[in-house]
GROMACS .gro file of C-alpha atoms in nm:
model
  347
    1MET     CA    1   3.575  -2.838   0.101
    2SER     CA    2   3.814  -2.919   0.403
    3LYS     CA    3   4.032  -2.824   0.635
    4LEU     CA    4   4.331  -2.625   0.532
    5SER     CA    5   4.702  -2.663   0.604
    6GLU     CA    6   4.915  -2.366   0.660
    7SER     CA    7   5.072  -2.420   0.317
    8ASP     CA    8   4.767  -2.464   0.147
    9LEU     CA    9   4.626  -2.136   0.318
   10LYS     CA   10   4.940  -1.942   0.194
   11LYS     CA   11   4.895  -2.098  -0.167
   12GLN     CA   12   4.551  -1.959  -0.178
   13ILE     CA   13   4.657  -1.614  -0.045
   14LYS     CA   14   4.936  -1.606  -0.306
   15ASP     CA   15   4.741  -1.740  -0.613
   16LYS     CA   16   4.413  -1.544  -0.471
   17SER     CA   17   4.212  -1.852  -0.519
   18PHE     CA   18   3.976  -1.767  -0.229
   19SER     CA   19   3.715  -1.982  -0.089
   20PRO     CA   20   3.371  -1.807  -0.033
   21ILE     CA   21   3.407  -1.851   0.354
   22TYR     CA   22   3.670  -1.917   0.598
   23VAL     CA   23   3.705  -1.992   0.962
   24ILE     CA   24   4.020  -1.928   1.124
   25TYR     CA   25   4.071  -2.023   1.477
   26GLY     CA   26   4.304  -2.220   1.731
   27THR     CA   27   4.502  -2.184   2.039
   28GLU     CA   28   4.822  -2.037   1.864
   29GLN     CA   29   4.676  -1.682   1.865
   30MET     CA   30   4.974  -1.505   1.713
   31TYR     CA   31   4.870  -1.748   1.389
   32VAL     CA   32   4.522  -1.686   1.374
   33LYS     CA   33   4.585  -1.302   1.388
   34ASN     CA   34   4.876  -1.291   1.130
   35TYR     CA   35   4.679  -1.518   0.888
   36THR     CA   36   4.368  -1.330   0.917
   37LYS     CA   37   4.554  -1.004   0.841
   38MET     CA   38   4.730  -1.188   0.558
   39LEU     CA   39   4.416  -1.285   0.420
   40VAL     CA   40   4.203  -0.987   0.426
   41GLU     CA   41   4.510  -0.779   0.270
   42ALA     CA   42   4.495  -1.036  -0.004
   43VAL     CA   43   4.114  -1.012  -0.051
   44ALA     CA   44   4.046  -0.658   0.022
   45GLY     CA   45   4.381  -0.470  -0.018
   46LYS     CA   46   4.604  -0.310   0.243
   47HIS     CA   47   4.366   0.020   0.248
   48PRO     CA   48   4.024  -0.147   0.176
   49ASN     CA   49   3.750   0.094   0.112
   50ASP     CA   50   3.402   0.092   0.277
   51PHE     CA   51   3.224  -0.037  -0.007
   52ASN     CA   52   3.385  -0.358  -0.015
   53PHE     CA   53   3.528  -0.429   0.321
   54HIS     CA   54   3.268  -0.468   0.606
   55THR     CA   55   3.386  -0.567   0.986
   56PHE     CA   56   3.172  -0.719   1.269
   57LYS     CA   57   3.295  -0.799   1.602
   58GLY     CA   58   3.146  -0.919   1.928
   59GLU     CA   59   2.775  -0.909   1.936
   60ILE     CA   60   2.675  -0.907   1.569
   61ASN     CA   61   2.385  -0.745   1.420
   62LEU     CA   62   2.246  -1.007   1.187
   63ASP     CA   63   2.049  -0.773   0.984
   64GLU     CA   64   2.362  -0.575   0.891
   65LEU     CA   65   2.561  -0.903   0.856
   66GLY     CA   66   2.292  -1.030   0.592
   67ALA     CA   67   2.317  -0.718   0.426
   68ALA     CA   68   2.684  -0.717   0.380
   69VAL     CA   69   2.729  -1.056   0.252
   70GLN     CA   70   2.524  -0.980  -0.065
   71VAL     CA   71   2.688  -0.667  -0.163
   72ALA     CA   72   2.835  -0.672  -0.517
   73PRO     CA   73   3.191  -0.565  -0.538
   74PHE     CA   74   3.230  -0.204  -0.651
   75ILE     CA   75   3.587  -0.074  -0.777
   76SER     CA   76   3.716  -0.392  -0.653
   77GLU     CA   77   3.728  -0.750  -0.737
   78TYR     CA   78   3.589  -0.886  -0.404
   79ASN     CA   79   3.363  -0.770  -0.126
   80CYS     CA   80   3.518  -0.889   0.206
   81VAL     CA   81   3.302  -0.954   0.520
   82LEU     CA   82   3.526  -0.995   0.845
   83ILE     CA   83   3.350  -1.166   1.140
   84GLU     CA   84   3.604  -1.133   1.432
   85ASP     CA   85   3.581  -1.258   1.791
   86ALA     CA   86   3.203  -1.294   1.777
   87PHE     CA   87   3.015  -1.393   2.080
   88PHE     CA   88   2.888  -1.724   1.972
   89ASP     CA   89   2.820  -1.794   2.349
   90LEU     CA   90   2.575  -1.538   2.378
   91MET     CA   91   2.351  -1.632   2.074
   92SER     CA   92   2.017  -1.805   2.086
   93GLU     CA   93   1.945  -2.110   1.880
   94ALA     CA   94   1.734  -1.922   1.657
   95GLU     CA   95   2.038  -1.654   1.603
   96LEU     CA   96   2.290  -1.941   1.549
   97LYS     CA   97   2.063  -2.065   1.279
   98ARG     CA   98   2.009  -1.736   1.105
   99LEU     CA   99   2.375  -1.695   1.115
  100LYS     CA  100   2.450  -2.039   0.936
  101GLU     CA  101   2.183  -1.944   0.686
  102ILE     CA  102   2.383  -1.609   0.610
  103CYS     CA  103   2.707  -1.796   0.597
  104ALA     CA  104   2.566  -2.030   0.318
  105ILE     CA  105   2.455  -1.730   0.116
  106ARG     CA  106   2.685  -1.734  -0.218
  107CYS     CA  107   2.723  -1.410  -0.394
  108GLU     CA  108   2.987  -1.363  -0.676
  109GLY     CA  109   3.304  -1.221  -0.546
  110ASN     CA  110   3.223  -1.229  -0.177
  111VAL     CA  111   3.459  -1.366   0.088
  112VAL     CA  112   3.343  -1.410   0.439
  113ILE     CA  113   3.617  -1.450   0.696
  114ILE     CA  114   3.522  -1.577   1.058
  115SER     CA  115   3.829  -1.538   1.274
  116MET     CA  116   3.875  -1.591   1.654
  117PRO     CA  117   4.216  -1.455   1.742
  118SER     CA  118   4.127  -1.415   2.105
  119ASN     CA  119   3.766  -1.495   2.203
  120MET     CA  120   3.704  -1.906   2.184
  121PRO     CA  121   3.379  -1.973   2.302
  122ALA     CA  122   3.424  -2.131   2.671
  123LYS     CA  123   3.055  -2.210   2.779
  124ARG     CA  124   2.897  -2.304   2.439
  125LYS     CA  125   3.164  -2.470   2.226
  126SER     CA  126   2.924  -2.673   2.041
  127ALA     CA  127   2.774  -2.342   1.892
  128PHE     CA  128   3.094  -2.242   1.766
  129ASP     CA  129   3.154  -2.614   1.648
  130SER     CA  130   2.813  -2.588   1.438
  131ILE     CA  131   2.953  -2.278   1.245
  132VAL     CA  132   3.252  -2.451   1.180
  133LYS     CA  133   3.083  -2.726   1.033
  134THR     CA  134   2.866  -2.517   0.814
  135ALA     CA  135   3.167  -2.319   0.682
  136ASP     CA  136   3.346  -2.688   0.620
  137LYS     CA  137   3.071  -2.808   0.364
  138SER     CA  138   3.150  -2.529   0.116
  139GLY     CA  139   3.442  -2.312   0.250
  140SER     CA  140   3.790  -2.362   0.449
  141VAL     CA  141   3.857  -2.426   0.785
  142CYS     CA  142   4.209  -2.322   0.917
  143VAL     CA  143   4.318  -2.448   1.268
  144PHE     CA  144   4.650  -2.299   1.409
  145ASP     CA  145   4.734  -2.497   1.735
  146LYS     CA  146   5.024  -2.477   1.961
  147GLN     CA  147   5.353  -2.546   1.785
  148PRO     CA  148   5.621  -2.819   1.900
  149ASN     CA  149   5.934  -2.667   2.113
  150ASN     CA  150   6.159  -2.717   1.822
  151VAL     CA  151   5.964  -2.512   1.602
  152ILE     CA  152   5.926  -2.242   1.854
  153GLU     CA  153   6.306  -2.251   1.930
  154ARG     CA  154   6.347  -2.146   1.561
  155TYR     CA  155   6.113  -1.881   1.607
  156ILE     CA  156   6.301  -1.730   1.882
  157ALA     CA  157   6.606  -1.751   1.687
  158LYS     CA  158   6.449  -1.540   1.387
  159TRP     CA  159   6.312  -1.286   1.628
  160ALA     CA  160   6.664  -1.247   1.812
  161ASN     CA  161   6.842  -1.200   1.447
  162ALA     CA  162   6.589  -0.925   1.361
  163ASN     CA  163   6.688  -0.759   1.684
  164GLY     CA  164   7.075  -0.777   1.583
  165LYS     CA  165   7.122  -1.076   1.851
  166MET     CA  166   7.197  -1.443   1.839
  167ILE     CA  167   7.056  -1.704   2.097
  168SER     CA  168   7.149  -2.071   2.142
  169ARG     CA  169   6.910  -2.356   2.116
  170VAL     CA  170   6.985  -2.424   2.486
  171ASN     CA  171   6.881  -2.087   2.591
  172ALA     CA  172   6.583  -2.047   2.371
  173ALA     CA  173   6.436  -2.361   2.523
  174LYS     CA  174   6.525  -2.205   2.867
  175LEU     CA  175   6.303  -1.915   2.762
  176ILE     CA  176   6.032  -2.130   2.657
  177THR     CA  177   6.055  -2.300   3.014
  178TYR     CA  178   6.039  -1.965   3.175
  179VAL     CA  179   5.746  -1.785   2.956
  180GLY     CA  180   5.530  -2.092   2.807
  181ASP     CA  181   5.462  -2.173   2.429
  182ASP     CA  182   5.260  -1.874   2.355
  183LEU     CA  183   5.421  -1.725   2.052
  184THR     CA  184   5.298  -1.343   2.129
  185ALA     CA  185   5.444  -1.363   2.489
  186LEU     CA  186   5.760  -1.513   2.375
  187LYS     CA  187   5.811  -1.259   2.089
  188ASN     CA  188   5.753  -0.974   2.331
  189GLU     CA  189   6.027  -1.115   2.577
  190VAL     CA  190   6.280  -1.159   2.293
  191ASP     CA  191   6.228  -0.815   2.205
  192LYS     CA  192   6.245  -0.683   2.550
  193ILE     CA  193   6.578  -0.900   2.632
  194SER     CA  194   6.718  -0.791   2.310
  195SER     CA  195   6.689  -0.421   2.393
  196TYR     CA  196   6.852  -0.445   2.728
  197ALA     CA  197   7.089  -0.753   2.659
  198GLN     CA  198   7.467  -0.651   2.628
  199GLY     CA  199   7.650  -0.783   2.340
  200GLY     CA  200   7.563  -0.985   2.027
  201GLU     CA  201   7.413  -1.293   2.187
  202ILE     CA  202   7.133  -1.314   2.451
  203THR     CA  203   7.278  -1.525   2.737
  204LEU     CA  204   7.121  -1.735   3.022
  205GLU     CA  205   7.225  -1.452   3.229
  206ASP     CA  206   7.017  -1.203   3.052
  207ILE     CA  207   6.704  -1.449   3.056
  208ASP     CA  208   6.752  -1.503   3.405
  209LYS     CA  209   6.755  -1.146   3.507
  210LEU     CA  210   6.518  -1.022   3.243
  211ALA     CA  211   6.259  -1.278   3.131
  212THR     CA  212   5.881  -1.237   3.269
  213VAL     CA  213   5.853  -1.620   3.432
  214ASN     CA  214   5.502  -1.744   3.432
  215VAL     CA  215   5.327  -1.899   3.716
  216GLU     CA  216   5.363  -2.257   3.566
  217SER     CA  217   5.729  -2.219   3.539
  218ARG     CA  218   5.742  -2.074   3.899
  219ILE     CA  219   5.558  -2.322   4.055
  220PHE     CA  220   5.769  -2.599   3.888
  221ASP     CA  221   6.070  -2.439   4.048
  222LEU     CA  222   5.909  -2.466   4.367
  223SER     CA  223   5.841  -2.843   4.318
  224ASP     CA  224   6.175  -2.904   4.185
  225ALA     CA  225   6.328  -2.722   4.498
  226VAL     CA  226   6.095  -2.917   4.734
  227ILE     CA  227   6.186  -3.259   4.571
  228ASN     CA  228   6.554  -3.181   4.564
  229GLY     CA  229   6.537  -3.085   4.947
  230ASN     CA  230   6.626  -2.720   4.867
  231GLY     CA  231   6.396  -2.553   5.166
  232ASP     CA  232   6.571  -2.221   5.126
  233ARG     CA  233   6.521  -2.199   4.731
  234ALA     CA  234   6.136  -2.307   4.783
  235TYR     CA  235   6.044  -2.091   5.037
  236LYS     CA  236   6.216  -1.809   4.824
  237VAL     CA  237   6.015  -1.906   4.509
  238LEU     CA  238   5.690  -1.949   4.754
  239ASP     CA  239   5.755  -1.583   4.853
  240THR     CA  240   5.788  -1.457   4.529
  241LEU     CA  241   5.455  -1.589   4.437
  242PHE     CA  242   5.266  -1.450   4.701
  243TYR     CA  243   5.431  -1.095   4.635
  244GLN     CA  244   5.308  -1.154   4.297
  245LYS     CA  245   4.956  -1.216   4.438
  246GLU     CA  246   4.915  -1.547   4.276
  247GLU     CA  247   4.604  -1.744   4.388
  248PRO     CA  248   4.721  -2.020   4.633
  249ILE     CA  249   4.455  -2.252   4.498
  250VAL     CA  250   4.630  -2.205   4.157
  251MET     CA  251   4.997  -2.263   4.335
  252LEU     CA  252   4.834  -2.591   4.460
  253TYR     CA  253   4.676  -2.707   4.147
  254THR     CA  254   5.010  -2.664   3.950
  255LEU     CA  255   5.227  -2.822   4.232
  256SER     CA  256   5.000  -3.122   4.215
  257ASN     CA  257   5.003  -3.150   3.850
  258ALA     CA  258   5.380  -3.147   3.859
  259TYR     CA  259   5.348  -3.446   4.098
  260ILE     CA  260   5.117  -3.605   3.905
  261ASP     CA  261   5.322  -3.597   3.584
  262ALA     CA  262   5.626  -3.738   3.763
  263TYR     CA  263   5.422  -4.007   3.926
  264ARG     CA  264   5.270  -4.124   3.598
  265MET     CA  265   5.612  -4.125   3.438
  266ARG     CA  266   5.756  -4.338   3.696
  267VAL     CA  267   5.488  -4.585   3.705
  268ALA     CA  268   5.506  -4.592   3.332
  269ASN     CA  269   5.882  -4.653   3.349
  270GLU     CA  270   5.841  -4.929   3.598
  271CYS     CA  271   5.577  -5.121   3.409
  272GLY     CA  272   5.772  -5.094   3.088
  273VAL     CA  273   5.508  -4.837   2.925
  274SER     CA  274   5.677  -4.591   2.671
  275LYS     CA  275   5.626  -4.209   2.703
  276ASN     CA  276   5.443  -4.182   2.389
  277ASP     CA  277   5.170  -4.423   2.537
  278VAL     CA  278   5.151  -4.176   2.858
  279VAL     CA  279   5.116  -3.890   2.610
  280LYS     CA  280   4.839  -4.044   2.433
  281ASP     CA  281   4.662  -4.222   2.733
  282PHE     CA  282   4.653  -3.894   2.924
  283ASP     CA  283   4.601  -3.657   2.629
  284TYR     CA  284   4.933  -3.450   2.687
  285LYS     CA  285   4.961  -3.350   2.336
  286ARG     CA  286   5.166  -3.023   2.364
  287ARG     CA  287   5.263  -3.073   2.711
  288ALA     CA  288   5.490  -3.407   2.651
  289PHE     CA  289   5.802  -3.208   2.788
  290ALA     CA  290   5.645  -3.159   3.115
  291LEU     CA  291   5.686  -3.562   3.155
  292ASP     CA  292   6.018  -3.546   3.078
  293ARG     CA  293   6.083  -3.243   3.306
  294ALA     CA  294   5.916  -3.405   3.613
  295ALA     CA  295   6.070  -3.733   3.527
  296ARG     CA  296   6.401  -3.559   3.575
  297ALA     CA  297   6.324  -3.376   3.897
  298THR     CA  298   6.200  -3.673   4.076
  299SER     CA  299   6.485  -3.903   3.970
  300ARG     CA  300   6.613  -3.927   4.319
  301VAL     CA  301   6.269  -3.979   4.492
  302SER     CA  302   6.096  -4.299   4.548
  303THR     CA  303   5.781  -4.401   4.433
  304ASP     CA  304   5.653  -4.426   4.778
  305ALA     CA  305   5.756  -4.094   4.854
  306LEU     CA  306   5.565  -3.973   4.523
  307ARG     CA  307   5.248  -4.144   4.645
  308LYS     CA  308   5.259  -4.014   4.989
  309SER     CA  309   5.326  -3.658   4.856
  310ILE     CA  310   5.011  -3.676   4.601
  311ASP     CA  311   4.816  -3.798   4.941
  312ILE     CA  312   4.959  -3.487   5.127
  313LEU     CA  313   4.858  -3.257   4.805
  314THR     CA  314   4.511  -3.414   4.770
  315GLU     CA  315   4.439  -3.348   5.156
  316ALA     CA  316   4.550  -2.989   5.096
  317ASP     CA  317   4.311  -2.962   4.833
  318LEU     CA  318   4.029  -3.101   5.037
  319ASN     CA  319   4.110  -2.853   5.316
  320PHE     CA  320   4.124  -2.538   5.073
  321LYS     CA  321   3.792  -2.617   4.954
  322SER     CA  322   3.604  -2.724   5.297
  323VAL     CA  323   3.813  -2.549   5.568
  324ARG     CA  324   3.882  -2.191   5.663
  325ILE     CA  325   4.249  -2.132   5.676
  326ASN     CA  326   4.531  -1.884   5.663
  327PRO     CA  327   4.632  -1.958   5.284
  328ARG     CA  328   4.985  -1.819   5.350
  329LEU     CA  329   5.059  -2.025   5.670
  330TYR     CA  330   4.889  -2.338   5.520
  331MET     CA  331   5.121  -2.321   5.224
  332GLU     CA  332   5.425  -2.298   5.430
  333GLN     CA  333   5.315  -2.579   5.627
  334LEU     CA  334   5.235  -2.774   5.302
  335ILE     CA  335   5.583  -2.696   5.173
  336ALA     CA  336   5.752  -2.819   5.515
  337GLN     CA  337   5.547  -3.170   5.481
  338LEU     CA  338   5.672  -3.209   5.108
  339LEU     CA  339   6.027  -3.130   5.182
  340ILE     CA  340   6.044  -3.383   5.483
  341THR     CA  341   5.855  -3.644   5.261
  342ALA     CA  342   6.105  -3.610   4.987
  343GLN     CA  343   6.417  -3.627   5.210
  344GLU     CA  344   6.260  -3.931   5.370
  345GLY     CA  345   6.229  -4.074   5.033
  346ARG     CA  346   6.545  -4.006   4.893
  347ARG     CA  347   6.700  -4.306   4.691
   0.00000   0.00000   0.00000
């Protein structure tokens, strides 16, 4: 068969026209979890019995799995086998081969669901890809990746309404910049802020006061303060990052990325290259918003100053990896260098 869209999967669930095998995965974990749950309930019922519902997780016993996929439905229309967050990374070639053979077994009334809501293989992605390929031949593959910001904003508004609150698109967008685009994290934040916010609307003040800001957003605040010559704010953010025990090398990496984003957009604009081309050429995909954000932050800084700042950050990276230094003191000195460079390069 082929890859299923979200609407196609919904239709299969509604019509109960199931594929013999599904693989559900992707970077948007909330979608993976929700649709796995919906599919399992559609196949096995909300309260499945042990005869017709078999679950496997982590390190899989292939003998037990092989037996489970050949069970005939009993007091139920279907036999459902759920394989969740399997350790494909740890499987030998022989075990992977046998797993694929098991997945290829077809018994009337059997539905196998392979779901990866949190444990995407990191070391041996090719192993998981081979499972996907096997499932794709005679079943359905559902990939749920990150949603664009305008879709996420609608989710935020929906969750706020469910909590008896309203939120503007501007404030929803602000919450995304603070928390990131993970739907699970955003929903938790909306629920939390709704519980504490006064009045019928979630305000920017509520978000500033209550939202848990992710590391990337904090470090963007740091780069924004540096580029705009706001030393007090820059050192305040740096102090917060150290208080949260963030790794200095992570701060440096994310700070460097903000400058690189800005430099790419600056050079593209000077050469008449569109943002869409930058997104495509440098594989920004769902991070296209970072280009606009970085470009706005650096609009008053010269191209030469951006180049010099990137050189300073490159040297800092080398020093972190090769010289014994005091991380706190070195980061403070680095911020001072970047502040001076931004001030000298003001245009």
